Amino acid sequence: MRQSGASDAIKTRSYDNVSYYWGVIIGNFLLFLILNVVEVLVSVFVVNLTSLAPVGWRYYIFYLLTLNIPVWVFVAGVTLWLSYATKFRFWAVTISVIWWFGGIFYLPYWQHGTWDYLASGVPNVFSEVTGHVDLWRYLIHRLLYFFVGMGLLVCGVSWVERLPNRVDVLKKNVLWGVMLVVMGVGCGVALEYVYYRDLQIRLEYRECFARNWSEKTCRVKSHAITLAQSGERLTLHSEMIVYNPGHESIEKIYFFLNPGLRVKQIVVGKDRLSYTRDEQVIVINQGLGVGDSLQMCLEYEGEIDERICDLHLPKEEYENTFYGDRFFARGRRGAFVSDEFLLLSPASIWYPVAVPPVNPLSPSFTGRDFTRFRLAVVQSQQNVLYSQGNVKKMKDTMLFVPSRELTGISLCGGNFNRYHLNIEGIEVEFLSLGGYDILLRRFAKVDDRLLMRILHQPLFQLDDFGLLLSKRWCEKGASRLCFLETPLAFRLESHEGKTEQGQVEPGMVFIPERGFDMDIADIVESEGRSKEELSSICAVLQANLRDPTCKVRNSHPLLGIGTGIDSEHYTNVYNYYSLLSDDDIWVSSSKYPFMGKVFDRLRAGGFSRADLKREGNNKRNREYDYLTGSTLSEALENSSAGEAFLSRVLDLGIADLWDRLTWQISARAFEVMLDTIFSGYDGEVDYDSICGDIKATSGVDVHRVMEEWVSAKHKQFFKIKDVVAYYYSEKGLYEIVGKIENIGEEGGIVSVECGSFLNSRRYCHFLNAGEAKEFKIVTDVNPVSVKTSLSANRPPYFNIAYATGIEDKELVLGNTWEDISSSEFESDANEIVVDDAGVGFKIEDDRMTLVQKWIKRESLFREEFKMVNAEVPYWTSVIDVNAHGDSIRSFHCKSGGVGRSKAIWSITLPETGKYNVMAKVYRGSLLSSTFQKPEGVVYYYTVVCNGKEISVEVNLDEVLESEDMFTGWISLGEHYFSAGEASVILSDKEVQHRKEVAIVADAVKWVKLE
C-alpha cells in the first residue's frame, strides 16, 4: 500500500520551490516558443508561395507577442489553478477543452469576443495604410488574459507540495498573483466599458435626433466649404444659403453636424447668431418665413466622432465586424482623418446639413436635400485628392465645384496610384493604394478595342453603363466614375433612406483594401493576356462590383460551425450599379415622410411581375401579419422590427397602393403619365403639387387614395366562390368567372393575376366592406390566382379551377364586375363546421413529455406544406391555399405515427337527427424532394356518437379517385345523433410506419339530412 509522502525523497533537490516551479514553467514556455518560431517560418514559406500579400516579419513578431504568448500564459495558469481547485486533473482538462471549443465555435461571436482568449472574434488585422484596425482595444483584450494567466501562475507557487513553503514567500507570491489577476479583470472591465460607452453615446445620439427632428425644416440651397487638416484635426468654414420650402414659417433653424466638431461661431452679415448645441444638433435662434432665405457663415473645428455613422444600425449589427465572412473580424470605421489617408463621406456629417444622412428611428423616412456644393481643400497632406465636381488647382488649394445640386459631397485623399479607362463616354478611374496595382497594370497593357469587345458581351450588360451619363453627378464633358481603395476597416451599411449602396456615393465607389471581400486573388495571378482570361477577370469584377448581393464567404477552418450565418447572401455594399437608382427628383411630404420612397418605387414600376413571383412560393406571411391591424405609418415607425423586414413591408404596402391607383386606369397608362409629369420637375418636389398634377392629368384623386391607403388597417378579408377558368383552345382565350365578397371591416383591393413573370396581366377591383361582386374576365393569357392584397386572408390568394369551355360561345376581351347579394355566400343552415383554427378543435400528443407540454408555445404557421426535414414529430399548423377556413386557411399535420397522437373535433349539436359526418382529407408527402403522392395511405377516424365510438378507416386511394386529386371532402358515414355532445377523432396511425406521409387534420362538418 502506498503511503503519503512516499515519493518526497525522489523530489528532493538543492533548490527551493520557487526555483523548481519557475524552472518547469519556463522550460515548457521555451518549448512552446520554439514551436511557434518553426510555425512562423513555415507560414512565411507558404505565404511567399501562395499569397499576393508581401511578407511582413513585423506582423509575425507582433502576433507572436500579443496573440500566442498570452494564450499560452492564460491556458497554463487556468489549467494549473483548475487542477489545484478541483484536486482532479480530469476536470481541469475537461473544462479547459470546453472553453477551447467555445473559443473556436461560439465565443468569438458573443459579447464582442471578450470571453474568447484566442481572440479570433476581436478585430485583429492590419491595413497597409492605417495600421492595425483597432489596436487599443485589441491590446487591452490581450492584457486581460496575459495578466489573469500570469497571476494564476504566480499564485501557483503556493500550490507546490514538494517542500514546505516559507510563509513570507507564500504571502508574497499570493499577493503578486492576486494583483495581476485584478489587473487582468480590470482590463476586461475597461474593455467592456468602452463598448458600453459607445453604445450609450449612440443611443444618446438617437434620442437627440428624436428630440429635435421635425419634417418641417429648412433646406440648404448652396454650401461653400473650406477645409484645412492638421493630423487628425479639421478646421472648416461654411458659407451657406438656407431657405424655407414649406407652407409654414420656421421658428428656429436646425442643423446636424458631427458631435466631434465644435462650432466656433455662426455669423449672418456682421452679426453673430445665438445657438445651442445638443450633441449632433445645432439649434439656431433664427426664424424663416415661408419662401424666405438667409445667408450665413459657420466656423467649426475638431476631430470626427465616427460613432455617429450608420446610426440606424441596431446593437447586434453595429458590433458585428465580420460582415460577409464569419472568420476575419475587420473592425468598423466610418471615416479616416490622418496625414496618410483622408476619407469623409456624408455618413459622418462632416459639414452642417439640414437633413441628416439617415433617420435612425425609421430609415425609410430619410429625406433628401439638393444643394449646390463648392469644396476647397487647403494645403492637403495627401498627394491625391478626389471629390465630386469639376477640379481646379489654385496654388496650395484644390477646388471641387459640382455643376448641379447634389444630396451630399465626399472627400477622399491618399497616396494613390491612378489608372484610367474610358467606357461609354465616362472616364472610369481607379485610385489604388497598392492593393490593386498588379491587376490594374495588366489592364493598362490591354488594347482598348479588345477590352471594349469583351465588355460589350451580353454578360456584362454594358449598354446600361451609359445611363450613368444622365445622373446629376456626371459633369458634362468631364464625366467621372471613381473606384477608390480604402482601408480594411472602412464600412458603411446600406439602408432604405439611401438610394446608393452603403459604400457608394455619387460618382464614387469605396472598395476594400486588396479586394479583401472580393475573391480577386485568382484573377490577379492571371496573366490576363488572352480574350478568355480577360473575360474571366471582368466577370469576377462585375460579380463583386455590380451584383446586388454577394455570397457569404466561409473562411472558418471548421466550416463555420456555431457561427450562426442566417443567410447565404448579403447586400453588396460596393454595387456601383445602384447609382442608377439615384433619382434627380424627390417628393417631400412633412405629413408622410416616406412618400419620397413611395414615389421612387412607383416610378420604377414592375409590381405585376413582382406579385406573380411572390405568389408562387408564399414567403411573406409574417409581413402580412405585421400589417394586419396597423397603418403603414405605424408599421414603419417600429424600428425594432429590423430594417430588412420593414423594407419588405414597405414593398407590400406600395404594391397595394399601385393596385388602388391603377384599378380604374391601366397600369401602362399610369406609368406613362408619371414619367410625363416627373419629366417637368427637378430636385425636391412638393407632394401636394404632384398629387394635383396627377389628378389634373388622369382624373384620379391621388390625395383621397393616399389618405385611404395610409390610414388603412388592412382588416378586410374575402370569401371566394365558384371561381373557374374556362379555356377555349380554338380561340386561345380564357374566360374566368367567380364570386367574391368582402366580409371584413374595411374596403380593399382584389385582383385576378394572369400570365407569366415576363408577360403578366392583372385585373383589379376595389370592394367596400360588406360588398359582393360577380366577375367575368376574358383574357388571352393563362390565369394564375385571385390575389387579396393586404387583407387578413392567409394565404393572401386563392387558386383557380380549370375547365374546358364551349367553343361556339362568343367572347370579347375585357372584364366586368357586377353587384350581387351577400346571400350568395350564406352558409348552408344544415351544415355545422368545426375547423382546426376554430373553437372545438384540440390536439393530444402523448409523445410530448410533461416538460415539453409545459414549455410549449403556440406554434407559428408554417408557410409551406412540404418540409425540408421528412419527419414532423408533433402536430404543426400549416397555412395552405387548399385548406378550409375563413380569413385563415390552415390545417394541422404531422408525420405518420403509431396512434399515440390525436386530433379531436368536438361540437354540441342543436337538434336530434341523422347527420352525414364529413372530413376534409389530404394525400401528401412531407418530402420537399418529391411531388409524387404516397400510395396506400389510410386515415383512422373515430366518430363519437351518443357515447359510442365508431371506427372508420378511410383509404385515400379509394376516396380520392383521380390521380390528380389530392384533397377533398369525404364521408365518415351517416349516423343518428341525439342533441348534445359529439366528436370526431383522427389518429396519427400509419400502418407502414412511413415518416414522410402527412397525417392532416383540417375540418369536419356535420350535415343534417332531411
CSV table of N, CA and C in Angstrom, one decimal, residues 16-18 157-158 160 163-174:
chain,number,residue,atom,x,y,z
A,16,ASP,N,15.0,25.6,-4.0
A,16,ASP,CA,13.7,25.8,-3.3
A,16,ASP,C,12.5,25.6,-4.3
A,17,ASN,N,11.3,25.7,-3.7
A,17,ASN,CA,10.1,25.5,-4.5
A,17,ASN,C,10.0,26.5,-5.7
A,18,VAL,N,10.3,27.8,-5.4
A,18,VAL,CA,10.2,28.9,-6.4
A,18,VAL,C,11.0,28.6,-7.6
A,157,VAL,N,2.8,29.0,-7.2
A,157,VAL,CA,4.0,28.6,-6.4
A,157,VAL,C,3.5,28.1,-5.0
A,158,SER,N,2.5,28.6,-4.5
A,158,SER,CA,2.0,28.2,-3.2
A,158,SER,C,1.3,26.9,-3.2
A,160,VAL,N,2.6,24.2,-4.8
A,160,VAL,CA,3.6,23.1,-4.9
A,160,VAL,C,3.8,22.5,-3.5
A,163,LEU,N,8.2,20.8,-1.0
A,163,LEU,CA,8.8,21.1,0.3
A,163,LEU,C,7.9,22.2,0.9
A,164,PRO,N,7.9,22.2,2.2
A,164,PRO,CA,7.1,23.2,2.9
A,164,PRO,C,7.5,24.6,2.4
A,165,ASN,N,6.6,25.5,2.1
A,165,ASN,CA,6.8,26.8,1.7
A,165,ASN,C,7.1,27.7,2.9
A,166,ARG,N,8.0,28.6,2.7
A,166,ARG,CA,8.2,29.7,3.7
A,166,ARG,C,7.0,30.6,3.7
A,167,VAL,N,6.6,31.0,4.9
A,167,VAL,CA,5.4,31.8,5.0
A,167,VAL,C,5.5,33.1,4.2
A,168,ASP,N,6.7,33.8,4.3
A,168,ASP,CA,6.9,35.1,3.6
A,168,ASP,C,6.8,34.9,2.1
A,169,VAL,N,7.4,33.8,1.6
A,169,VAL,CA,7.4,33.5,0.2
A,169,VAL,C,6.0,33.3,-0.3
A,170,LEU,N,5.2,32.5,0.5
A,170,LEU,CA,3.8,32.2,0.2
A,170,LEU,C,3.0,33.5,0.1
A,171,LYS,N,3.1,34.3,1.1
A,171,LYS,CA,2.3,35.5,1.1
A,171,LYS,C,2.7,36.5,-0.1
A,172,LYS,N,4.0,36.5,-0.4
A,172,LYS,CA,4.4,37.4,-1.4
A,172,LYS,C,3.9,37.0,-2.8
A,173,ASN,N,4.0,35.7,-3.1
A,173,ASN,CA,3.5,35.2,-4.3
A,173,ASN,C,2.0,35.3,-4.5
A,174,VAL,N,1.3,35.0,-3.4
A,174,VAL,CA,-0.2,35.1,-3.5
A,174,VAL,C,-0.6,36.6,-3.7
